XYZ file of C-alpha atoms in Angstrom:
696
model
C -28.200 -36.081 -6.258
C -25.541 -33.480 -5.473
C -26.658 -30.945 -2.881
C -25.650 -27.301 -2.694
C -25.636 -24.912 0.202
C -26.271 -21.272 -0.593
C -24.525 -19.140 1.990
C -25.003 -15.387 2.019
C -23.139 -13.349 4.564
C -23.843 -9.670 5.061
C -21.587 -7.410 7.018
C -21.352 -3.724 7.785
C -18.542 -1.912 5.974
C -17.405 0.921 8.218
C -14.488 3.290 8.586
C -10.967 1.928 8.884
C -7.380 2.924 9.352
C -6.817 4.611 5.967
C -8.771 7.680 6.992
C -12.253 8.746 5.940
C -13.993 5.630 4.620
C -11.314 3.889 2.578
C -10.234 0.303 3.020
C -6.881 -1.097 1.905
C -7.368 -4.372 -0.001
C -4.143 -4.974 -1.971
C -1.336 -5.755 -1.296
C -1.666 -7.087 2.253
C -1.305 -6.623 5.158
C -0.620 -2.958 4.421
C 0.734 -0.905 1.553
C 1.920 2.107 3.530
C 5.597 2.647 4.262
C 6.682 1.068 7.537
C 9.359 2.965 9.452
C 10.022 0.961 12.594
C 9.449 -2.467 14.152
C 9.939 -4.055 17.563
C 9.758 -7.693 18.610
C 8.658 -7.899 22.246
C 9.086 -11.685 22.233
C 9.707 -14.291 19.566
C 5.955 -14.235 18.906
C 4.714 -10.723 19.650
C 5.823 -7.741 17.652
C 4.729 -4.376 16.283
C 5.460 -2.251 13.233
C 4.525 1.393 12.617
C 4.485 3.666 9.601
C 2.953 6.548 7.763
C -0.644 7.643 8.186
C -0.942 6.377 11.753
C -0.224 2.770 10.770
C 0.263 0.309 13.646
C 0.211 -3.435 12.982
C 0.749 -6.301 15.425
C 1.831 -9.925 15.119
C 1.430 -12.726 17.672
C 3.078 -15.461 15.604
C 6.526 -14.025 14.986
C 5.614 -12.002 11.915
C 3.759 -14.616 9.882
C 0.447 -12.730 10.246
C -0.321 -9.138 11.113
C -3.394 -7.330 12.468
C -3.993 -3.602 12.120
C -4.562 -1.602 15.284
C -6.459 1.634 15.733
C -3.887 4.293 16.529
C -6.563 7.027 16.605
C -4.252 9.249 14.568
C -3.316 9.826 10.946
C 0.142 11.294 11.551
C 3.274 9.540 10.313
C 4.704 7.199 12.946
C 8.472 6.830 13.065
C 9.482 4.645 16.013
C 8.087 1.939 18.309
C 9.432 0.568 21.601
C 7.884 -1.819 24.140
C 8.978 -2.176 27.756
C 6.824 -5.259 28.403
C 4.370 -7.514 26.610
C 1.562 -5.013 27.183
C 3.225 -1.613 27.598
C 4.662 0.224 24.626
C 5.264 3.591 23.020
C 5.041 4.936 19.487
C 6.500 8.223 18.253
C 5.747 10.321 15.214
C 5.216 13.767 13.809
C 3.070 15.769 11.444
C 3.420 19.184 9.844
C 1.315 21.619 11.796
C 0.969 19.195 14.703
C 4.567 18.564 15.706
C 5.940 15.615 17.605
C 3.537 13.069 19.042
C 3.906 10.162 21.444
C 1.369 7.375 21.943
C 1.242 4.803 24.742
C -0.541 1.501 25.273
C -0.822 -0.584 28.418
C -2.906 -3.401 26.931
C -0.904 -4.675 23.997
C -2.122 -2.084 21.542
C -5.849 -2.585 22.008
C -5.977 1.073 23.042
C -3.499 3.863 22.327
C -3.530 7.174 24.213
C -1.769 10.436 23.388
C 0.874 11.607 25.825
C 1.167 15.309 26.559
C 4.192 16.791 24.805
C 6.014 20.109 24.925
C 4.309 22.448 22.454
C 7.686 23.213 20.822
C 8.346 19.565 19.995
C 8.497 19.591 16.202
C 9.275 15.980 15.407
C 10.243 12.741 17.144
C 12.211 10.206 15.140
C 13.359 7.671 17.728
C 12.426 6.418 21.206
C 14.273 4.173 23.660
C 13.308 2.959 27.128
C 15.631 1.567 29.784
C 12.745 0.199 31.861
C 9.076 0.807 32.542
C 9.723 4.332 33.801
C 12.837 5.812 32.185
C 12.808 6.592 28.502
C 14.215 8.970 25.886
C 12.979 10.495 22.634
C 15.044 12.226 19.942
C 14.117 14.315 16.929
C 14.156 17.832 15.492
C 15.511 20.427 16.072
C 18.296 18.847 18.138
C 15.556 17.483 20.379
C 16.117 15.043 23.245
C 13.365 14.400 25.795
C 13.461 12.286 28.950
C 10.739 10.733 31.091
C 11.137 9.081 34.491
C 7.465 8.260 35.056
C 6.523 6.076 32.113
C 5.763 8.944 29.744
C 3.439 10.951 31.981
C 5.894 13.855 31.919
C 8.789 14.700 29.606
C 11.696 17.065 30.215
C 13.619 18.740 27.389
C 17.364 18.156 27.624
C 20.010 20.598 26.467
C 21.915 19.292 23.447
C 23.602 22.362 21.965
C 22.580 21.416 18.426
C 19.716 22.080 16.051
C 20.544 19.160 13.772
C 17.890 16.551 13.119
C 18.487 13.534 15.359
C 17.526 10.113 14.018
C 18.410 7.472 16.601
C 18.816 7.122 20.356
C 20.360 4.185 22.259
C 21.263 3.745 25.934
C 23.784 1.210 27.175
C 22.743 1.623 30.813
C 21.011 4.174 33.036
C 23.888 6.639 32.649
C 25.490 6.092 29.237
C 23.595 6.861 26.058
C 24.124 7.960 22.468
C 22.153 9.951 19.910
C 23.114 10.410 16.234
C 21.810 12.505 13.368
C 22.458 14.872 10.486
C 25.707 16.715 9.966
C 27.731 13.767 11.221
C 26.726 14.527 14.801
C 27.261 12.018 17.641
C 25.972 12.962 21.084
C 27.054 11.070 24.215
C 25.934 11.318 27.827
C 27.480 9.692 30.901
C 24.971 11.030 33.420
C 21.577 9.978 32.098
C 21.205 12.968 29.820
C 21.988 15.765 32.262
C 24.865 16.688 29.990
C 25.533 15.768 26.356
C 28.963 15.863 24.723
C 29.108 16.501 20.987
C 31.362 14.817 18.451
C 31.130 15.932 14.820
C 32.509 13.591 12.193
C 31.809 15.237 8.828
C 29.135 17.835 8.090
C 28.166 15.851 4.974
C 27.445 12.698 6.982
C 23.990 11.580 8.024
C 23.856 8.910 10.716
C 20.533 7.064 10.839
C 21.022 4.393 13.502
C 23.211 3.589 16.510
C 23.569 0.273 18.380
C 25.869 -0.915 21.182
C 26.670 -4.533 22.029
C 28.361 -3.600 25.352
C 29.575 -0.489 27.154
C 32.571 -0.111 24.859
C 31.551 -1.505 21.484
C 29.093 0.359 19.313
C 28.169 0.936 15.670
C 26.741 3.713 13.496
C 25.267 3.494 10.012
C 24.106 6.168 7.624
C 23.973 7.584 4.125
C 26.075 6.279 1.224
C 26.862 3.016 2.944
C 28.851 4.634 5.739
C 29.566 2.538 8.852
C 31.550 3.456 11.949
C 32.613 1.406 14.961
C 33.925 2.276 18.404
C 35.622 -0.074 20.852
C 36.233 2.483 23.591
C 32.802 3.807 24.417
C 32.685 6.444 21.717
C 35.990 8.212 22.315
C 37.102 7.233 18.828
C 35.182 5.934 15.824
C 36.744 4.054 12.925
C 35.373 3.579 9.427
C 34.249 0.081 8.396
C 33.871 -1.276 4.875
C 30.216 -1.998 4.175
C 30.692 -3.000 0.526
C 27.663 -0.941 -0.476
C 26.776 2.662 -1.241
C 23.117 2.191 -0.310
C 21.637 4.398 2.387
C 21.813 2.363 5.596
C 18.827 2.946 7.868
C 19.036 0.518 10.782
C 21.555 -1.694 12.566
C 20.904 -4.525 15.034
C 23.249 -7.062 16.668
C 21.956 -10.379 17.982
C 25.226 -11.010 19.833
C 28.689 -9.463 20.001
C 29.684 -10.890 16.621
C 26.493 -11.185 14.586
C 24.876 -8.058 13.219
C 22.468 -6.981 10.496
C 21.995 -3.730 8.634
C 19.038 -2.829 6.431
C 18.722 0.074 4.056
C 17.937 1.296 0.573
C 15.887 4.009 -1.082
C 13.080 4.571 -3.604
C 15.454 4.245 -6.567
C 17.622 1.262 -5.677
C 15.231 -0.759 -3.522
C 16.228 -2.490 -0.299
C 19.248 -4.349 1.006
C 20.255 -6.495 3.992
C 23.927 -6.957 4.853
C 25.339 -9.018 7.702
C 28.494 -9.580 9.717
C 29.583 -12.622 11.729
C 32.827 -11.179 13.063
C 31.821 -8.042 14.909
C 31.830 -5.831 11.843
C 35.238 -6.666 10.404
C 33.600 -7.972 7.237
C 30.124 -7.503 5.819
C 28.321 -9.540 3.169
C 25.117 -8.889 1.265
C 22.270 -11.272 2.080
C 19.604 -10.047 -0.347
C 18.183 -7.208 -2.395
C 14.504 -6.307 -2.218
C 12.241 -4.265 -4.485
C 11.436 -1.763 -1.742
C 13.706 0.022 0.703
C 14.035 -1.312 4.255
C 13.899 0.992 7.275
C 14.250 -1.159 10.372
C 15.278 -4.603 11.630
C 14.494 -6.182 15.000
C 15.270 -9.579 16.564
C 14.221 -11.757 19.472
C 15.787 -15.185 19.918
C 15.812 -16.849 16.489
C 13.172 -14.577 14.969
C 13.931 -11.460 12.981
C 11.682 -8.913 11.293
C 12.633 -6.271 8.724
C 10.148 -3.649 7.481
C 10.182 -0.881 4.920
C 8.640 0.739 1.883
C 5.144 -0.109 0.654
C 4.465 -2.244 3.703
C 7.375 -4.591 2.989
C 7.729 -7.201 5.760
C 10.514 -9.789 5.805
C 10.765 -12.539 8.389
C 13.623 -14.768 9.493
C 13.241 -17.790 11.769
C 16.943 -18.748 11.769
C 18.623 -15.713 13.321
C 18.779 -13.808 10.051
C 20.427 -16.433 7.868
C 17.442 -16.556 5.491
C 14.490 -14.197 4.996
C 10.978 -14.729 3.644
C 8.580 -12.073 2.381
C 5.372 -12.020 4.442
C 3.326 -9.842 2.095
C 0.592 -11.169 -0.166
C -0.568 -9.671 -3.433
C 1.310 -8.322 -6.420
C 3.222 -5.050 -6.499
C 3.016 -4.352 -10.227
C 1.828 -0.834 -11.008
C -1.880 -0.914 -11.854
C -2.837 1.545 -14.591
C -6.467 0.579 -15.150
C -9.373 -0.817 -13.160
C -12.750 -2.052 -14.373
C -15.635 -3.842 -12.648
C -18.035 -5.854 -14.793
C -20.467 -6.086 -11.855
C -20.512 -5.459 -8.099
C -18.466 -8.606 -7.418
C -16.301 -9.099 -10.504
C -13.471 -6.708 -11.247
C -10.166 -6.519 -13.102
C -6.971 -4.511 -12.657
C -4.152 -4.396 -15.237
C -0.753 -2.779 -15.372
C 2.985 -3.144 -15.691
C 4.786 -6.406 -16.285
C 1.809 -7.873 -18.148
C -0.247 -8.300 -14.999
C -3.975 -9.028 -15.008
C -5.699 -9.288 -11.628
C -9.269 -10.471 -11.106
C -11.633 -10.542 -8.144
C -14.992 -12.303 -7.910
C -15.742 -11.316 -4.309
C -15.785 -7.511 -4.331
C -12.040 -7.158 -3.966
C -11.478 -9.437 -0.986
C -9.310 -11.808 -3.023
C -7.389 -11.114 -6.232
C -6.112 -13.822 -8.572
C -3.166 -12.799 -10.741
C -1.823 -13.879 -14.084
C 1.158 -12.557 -16.024
C 0.819 -12.634 -19.796
C 4.320 -11.342 -20.559
C 6.695 -9.445 -18.272
C 7.689 -7.165 -21.173
C 4.106 -5.912 -21.547
C 2.590 -2.812 -19.991
C -1.205 -2.612 -19.965
C -2.918 0.790 -19.731
C -6.648 0.272 -20.245
C -9.331 -2.407 -19.904
C -13.004 -2.551 -20.881
C -15.718 -5.215 -20.801
C -18.748 -4.626 -23.048
C -20.377 -7.739 -21.500
C -19.434 -9.823 -18.469
C -17.570 -12.518 -20.420
C -15.933 -10.425 -23.136
C -13.191 -7.909 -22.432
C -10.277 -6.107 -24.045
C -6.919 -4.816 -22.800
C -4.516 -2.474 -24.621
C -0.921 -1.461 -24.039
C 2.521 -2.048 -25.487
C 5.299 -4.608 -25.439
C 8.090 -2.081 -25.807
C 8.094 -2.076 -29.593
C 4.459 -1.845 -30.641
C 0.866 -1.443 -29.531
C -0.941 -4.577 -28.366
C -4.541 -5.652 -27.887
C -5.709 -8.720 -25.953
C -9.211 -10.177 -25.800
C -10.976 -12.611 -23.477
C -14.227 -14.404 -24.265
C -14.419 -16.437 -21.071
C -14.397 -13.833 -18.316
C -10.635 -13.503 -18.076
C -9.722 -17.187 -17.825
C -7.730 -16.885 -21.051
C -6.541 -13.974 -23.181
C -5.676 -13.993 -26.882
C -3.583 -11.440 -28.725
C -5.198 -9.495 -31.570
C -3.503 -7.819 -34.504
C -3.585 -4.128 -33.652
C -2.033 -3.199 -36.973
C 0.053 -0.387 -35.484
C 3.476 0.108 -33.938
C 2.144 2.991 -31.846
C 1.573 2.305 -28.173
C -2.066 2.129 -27.096
C -3.420 3.766 -23.925
C -7.207 3.503 -24.036
C -9.908 1.053 -25.156
C -13.690 1.421 -25.238
C -16.407 -0.813 -26.693
C -19.969 0.202 -27.536
C -21.106 -3.414 -27.738
C -19.569 -6.843 -28.366
C -18.527 -5.901 -31.897
C -17.856 -2.175 -32.154
C -14.890 -0.800 -30.260
C -12.127 1.802 -30.318
C -8.540 2.051 -29.091
C -6.300 5.130 -28.939
C -2.618 5.841 -28.463
C 0.500 7.655 -29.654
C 0.851 9.774 -32.806
C -2.849 10.534 -33.146
C -3.783 6.859 -33.260
C -7.443 5.906 -33.018
C -8.316 2.366 -34.103
C -11.777 0.928 -34.724
C -13.173 -2.590 -34.971
C -16.651 -3.655 -36.060
C -16.127 -7.405 -35.601
C -15.048 -7.793 -31.987
C -11.397 -7.155 -32.698
C -10.877 -9.686 -35.461
C -9.611 -6.754 -37.502
C -8.763 -3.165 -36.587
C -8.406 -0.190 -38.926
C -6.966 3.263 -38.292
C -9.194 6.321 -38.284
C -8.252 9.704 -39.688
C -7.580 12.146 -36.828
C -5.236 14.453 -38.796
C -3.051 14.871 -35.749
C 0.094 13.403 -34.207
C -1.059 14.167 -30.685
C -0.913 11.553 -27.963
C -4.538 10.339 -27.621
C -4.806 9.351 -23.960
C -8.471 8.376 -23.721
C -11.374 7.558 -26.017
C -15.082 7.354 -25.107
C -18.281 6.853 -27.115
C -21.814 7.830 -26.152
C -23.425 5.744 -28.920
C -22.473 4.312 -32.299
C -21.982 7.803 -33.795
C -20.878 10.217 -31.075
C -17.486 9.903 -29.438
C -14.731 11.932 -27.770
C -10.985 11.644 -27.353
C -8.556 13.708 -25.261
C -4.935 14.517 -25.955
C -2.333 17.193 -25.385
C -4.633 19.973 -24.229
C -7.189 19.100 -26.886
C -10.552 17.370 -27.067
C -11.613 15.664 -30.290
C -15.184 14.808 -31.270
C -16.778 12.586 -33.900
C -20.437 12.444 -34.882
C -20.150 9.718 -37.512
C -18.620 6.775 -35.710
C -15.061 7.996 -36.049
C -15.031 8.570 -39.788
C -14.100 12.197 -39.088
C -12.720 13.830 -35.955
C -12.845 17.563 -35.217
C -10.863 19.486 -32.645
C -12.730 21.326 -29.880
C -11.048 24.390 -28.387
C -10.700 24.243 -24.586
C -8.353 27.164 -23.729
C -6.295 24.509 -22.019
C -2.765 23.648 -23.084
C -1.986 20.928 -20.595
C -2.116 17.173 -21.059
C -5.534 15.592 -20.648
C -5.756 11.952 -19.567
C -9.395 11.022 -19.000
C -12.871 11.940 -20.198
C -16.310 10.985 -18.880
C -19.853 11.882 -19.950
C -22.867 11.650 -17.647
C -25.327 12.043 -20.524
C -25.314 13.451 -24.041
C -24.739 16.997 -22.769
C -22.735 16.938 -19.525
C -19.139 15.728 -19.559
C -15.820 16.173 -17.761
C -12.175 15.932 -18.791
C -9.163 15.881 -16.441
C -5.402 16.050 -16.773
C -2.339 17.942 -15.598
C -3.657 20.431 -13.055
C -6.955 20.603 -14.928
C -10.645 19.738 -14.564
C -12.870 20.779 -17.473
C -16.649 20.582 -17.888
C -19.090 20.812 -20.794
C -22.857 21.244 -20.579
C -23.569 21.363 -24.299
C -22.338 18.018 -25.536
C -18.710 19.056 -25.917
C -19.181 22.211 -27.995
C -17.690 24.336 -25.233
C -15.472 23.432 -22.281
C -14.880 25.554 -19.179
C -12.454 25.197 -16.316
C -14.018 23.703 -13.212
C -10.796 24.421 -11.475
C -7.196 24.958 -12.455
C -4.719 23.208 -10.181
C -0.973 23.479 -9.838
C 1.042 20.283 -9.673
C -1.863 17.846 -9.320
C -1.954 15.260 -12.081
C -5.439 13.819 -12.575
C -5.431 10.444 -14.324
C -9.062 9.313 -14.096
C -12.512 10.850 -13.675
C -15.958 9.331 -13.127
C -19.373 10.761 -12.242
C -22.266 8.934 -10.639
C -24.849 11.560 -11.596
C -24.851 15.231 -12.533
C -23.711 16.187 -9.034
C -21.426 13.497 -7.581
C -18.088 12.721 -9.160
C -14.494 11.703 -8.423
C -11.101 12.542 -9.900
C -7.973 10.605 -8.891
C -4.278 11.037 -9.562
C -1.051 12.121 -7.951
C 0.724 15.083 -6.437
C 4.484 14.574 -6.479
C 4.871 11.211 -4.703
C 1.479 11.311 -2.984
C -2.002 10.282 -4.027
C -4.952 12.562 -4.591
C -8.658 11.773 -4.651
C -11.040 14.689 -5.158
C -14.806 14.511 -4.810
C -17.556 16.888 -5.865
C -21.204 16.840 -4.806
C -22.308 19.871 -6.802
C -21.434 19.018 -10.366
C -17.864 20.207 -10.104
C -18.561 23.707 -8.803
C -16.288 22.773 -5.898
C -14.038 19.817 -5.171
C -12.847 18.507 -1.804
C -9.798 16.359 -1.217
C -10.362 12.935 0.330
C -7.945 12.333 3.204
C -6.034 9.107 2.600
C -2.975 8.022 4.500
C -1.156 6.356 1.618
C 1.579 7.719 -0.613
C 1.182 5.754 -3.851
C 0.194 7.496 -7.075
C -3.329 6.627 -8.196
C -4.251 6.013 -11.839
C -7.742 4.576 -12.178
C -11.122 4.475 -10.439
C -14.439 2.667 -10.764
C -17.458 3.664 -8.654
C -20.866 2.026 -8.411
C -22.313 4.649 -6.088
C -21.169 6.771 -3.168
C -21.107 3.667 -1.017
C -18.943 1.420 -3.157
C -15.966 2.279 -5.313
C -12.412 1.206 -6.079
C -9.171 3.016 -6.901
C -5.948 1.432 -8.210
C -2.426 2.703 -8.686
C 1.267 2.447 -7.999
C 2.904 -0.684 -6.596
C -0.265 -2.787 -6.777
C -2.356 -0.384 -4.711
C -6.073 -1.170 -4.615
C -8.309 0.608 -2.130
C -12.070 0.405 -1.628
C -14.613 2.847 -0.269
C -17.850 2.243 1.589
C -19.178 5.199 3.518
C -22.881 4.701 4.091
C -22.872 1.998 6.738
C -25.434 0.062 4.724
C -25.436 -3.720 4.680
C -23.640 -5.116 1.677
C -23.347 -8.683 0.470
C -19.754 -9.818 0.686
C -20.478 -13.311 -0.596
C -23.369 -14.365 -2.733
C -22.132 -17.614 -4.178
C -23.203 -21.217 -4.435
C -20.926 -23.249 -2.249
C -20.815 -27.027 -2.307
C -21.612 -28.651 1.016
C -19.037 -27.954 3.698
C -15.687 -29.685 3.282
C -14.144 -28.310 6.476
C -14.533 -28.610 10.225
C -13.903 -25.602 12.466
C -13.723 -26.144 16.216
C -14.201 -25.180 18.966
C -16.904 -22.666 18.131
C -17.424 -20.591 20.247
C -13.660 -20.359 20.820
C -11.288 -18.579 23.172
C -7.679 -18.480 21.999
C -7.161 -21.269 19.466
C -9.240 -22.815 16.688
C -8.579 -25.861 14.542
C -9.582 -26.122 10.889
C -9.447 -29.576 9.322
C -10.395 -31.083 5.978
C -13.183 -33.644 6.017
C -11.691 -35.449 3.052
C -7.947 -35.728 3.419
C -7.103 -34.567 -0.086
C -3.915 -32.633 -0.691
C -4.519 -29.166 -2.078
C -3.530 -25.649 -1.155
C -6.180 -23.821 0.874
C -6.387 -20.191 1.976
C -7.894 -19.160 5.308
C -8.941 -15.548 5.868
C -10.523 -14.149 9.017
C -12.612 -10.950 8.919
C -14.277 -8.939 11.635
C -17.819 -7.591 11.450
C -16.519 -4.568 9.532
C -15.047 -6.831 6.808
C -11.480 -5.865 7.767
C -9.063 -8.679 6.985
C -7.395 -9.634 10.268
C -5.544 -12.832 9.417
C -4.509 -14.750 6.339
C -3.017 -18.247 6.370
C -2.322 -21.021 3.856
C -2.698 -24.787 4.101
C 0.324 -26.072 2.228
C -1.067 -29.517 1.477
C -1.850 -29.887 5.184
C -5.017 -31.568 6.388
C -5.258 -29.678 9.661
C -4.095 -26.340 10.973
C -4.300 -24.508 14.293
C -4.715 -20.736 14.458
C -3.862 -18.661 17.511
C -6.540 -15.989 17.889
C -5.548 -14.592 21.269
C -4.987 -11.143 19.767
C -8.644 -10.910 18.744
C -11.188 -9.471 21.153
C -14.523 -11.062 21.980
C -17.074 -10.863 19.198
C -18.335 -12.263 15.908
C -15.952 -13.059 13.059
C -16.161 -14.709 9.647
C -13.703 -17.356 8.494
C -13.409 -17.712 4.730
C -11.898 -20.984 3.504
C -10.968 -21.201 -0.162
C -9.300 -23.957 -2.193
C -8.892 -24.374 -5.927
C -12.522 -25.239 -6.677
C -14.283 -24.586 -3.412
C -15.239 -21.612 -1.251
C -17.098 -21.500 2.028
C -17.447 -19.065 4.908
C -18.078 -19.943 8.537
C -19.294 -17.743 11.342
C -16.978 -17.779 14.364
C -17.729 -16.541 17.871
C -14.856 -15.671 20.208
C -15.757 -15.558 23.894
């Protein structure tokens, strides 16, 4: 008789690096923009970015672990003088420039005392363990001779923003920045000579291969080279008009430049002849900000946590990120463990373990999905468009397969809601509200007498429903047979509506949060905002609710604990727009948005079940356990199948992710992990098990 082992693991979900109580779960290892990277050796490296992000690798960039920077400011530059000792620079409005230092490989970071007039630091460079420089705004250059304990402001004669600093030796150094400025010192920074190229130029990075030969890169694909120590600079042909952000040479002939922007994505170009000719290696979806090399290994980092790795001196590059980057417009959880996210490019993502893992399927790359709803755990519906008409898909097997339904309209669809397995509604452009009474086998259009864009539809029961549109709220009391317009004194777009009970409801949109306490007869402003764009609203009870959206290029999450009388912004250190939320209670909730963003909240410290699944008897060996630096995971039956290994700490933070590629045994270096208890999740196609690991 086949035996089963039921394994339940409970862990504490606590605060993490996103700020407040939010946890980043997709894509991995991080979704925040990365601005700088530094390889200390071919194995050990660091990358830093916005919101206090610091991540570390000990296997040459294949895996990354987040570190606690103890700050939420944007970090711009990282430099290490030894395996253990390093510096990180950054800045924040209202705070100014900040420098952090570690002497134990990033386990702890301490703030260094800075001049109170230091507004921003964009680049740092150290000659040795004691002497280092920092450059930033306005025209700022700082120098330390005691390992960062004290910093002296140097006179530059400019107020231009400075982006990059590089020293050839203890005397000769260069700093470049806006306005085509090139600063050079020959006496360790006591004096700086200024060379201005063109006031329209912006130089982002400087690198020298010897005392005479150096390179600059900047906006609009501009490259300059000097062969006489900066006396003269000549223009090179880069064969691109992309913004170039970083340059690095592995030897006197071989160099790499990375760049790009939000619109065009990222680019890597390379030279093998000292800059005489440049060729494009690859284009990426997201911009690239920095490249670093050590021996054969190269790392490039950039927008949305993009990490590229080369193990052949930059000849080829592999993306080290996991998870999809499709925009996610809608999120829905059928239960505490099982959730779905849908969005652009026909993507459907599903988790069965509370968001730890997400399986993806693409129905059609020409499709955009905007809404998803499951009336029961196995049956769900998705609506959207394929560029030419509205579409509806249905699953009857919990998302394993999806079948297209005949929507009967060319209008795009943006919202779907089902009362039960049979009765459902979908809404979209040109006043479209569709209804089905047979589980979507057939849909028929309802009479709304409007051509407004119906962004969201919601029903309280089989008779009473609401829909929101361009500053209007519609109501039906007869199952959609007739719809009447409710005046709101609001003329802005509304995107989402939610009712707590038959009387109390909320609607949100462009700079607007509305509330009703009489079943939708009257709506009053909770608060009128400026440029905030609220896309989704949900309440847990009459007091606690959330509204999520975007403000320019940043996210917003607002929370109320008094029924909307006041709202407070949740501090998150990510910059993706947010479009959908699903909360179970104040302890557990999810938000999805731009570029595949999925974040999770848990802020009570209570014990939650991460896994509650029947696992077949163990198929894997893990040894030694307890371990010190290295563990081995092997398959008991030597079958060939792909297997994922994920290691979590006691706070459920994902620390490492690795794949068996038809291998029967794999070794993992865990020397970057401190002593303590960890959980190793091993998952193959039809098998999942989790092992407790102790590191001594």
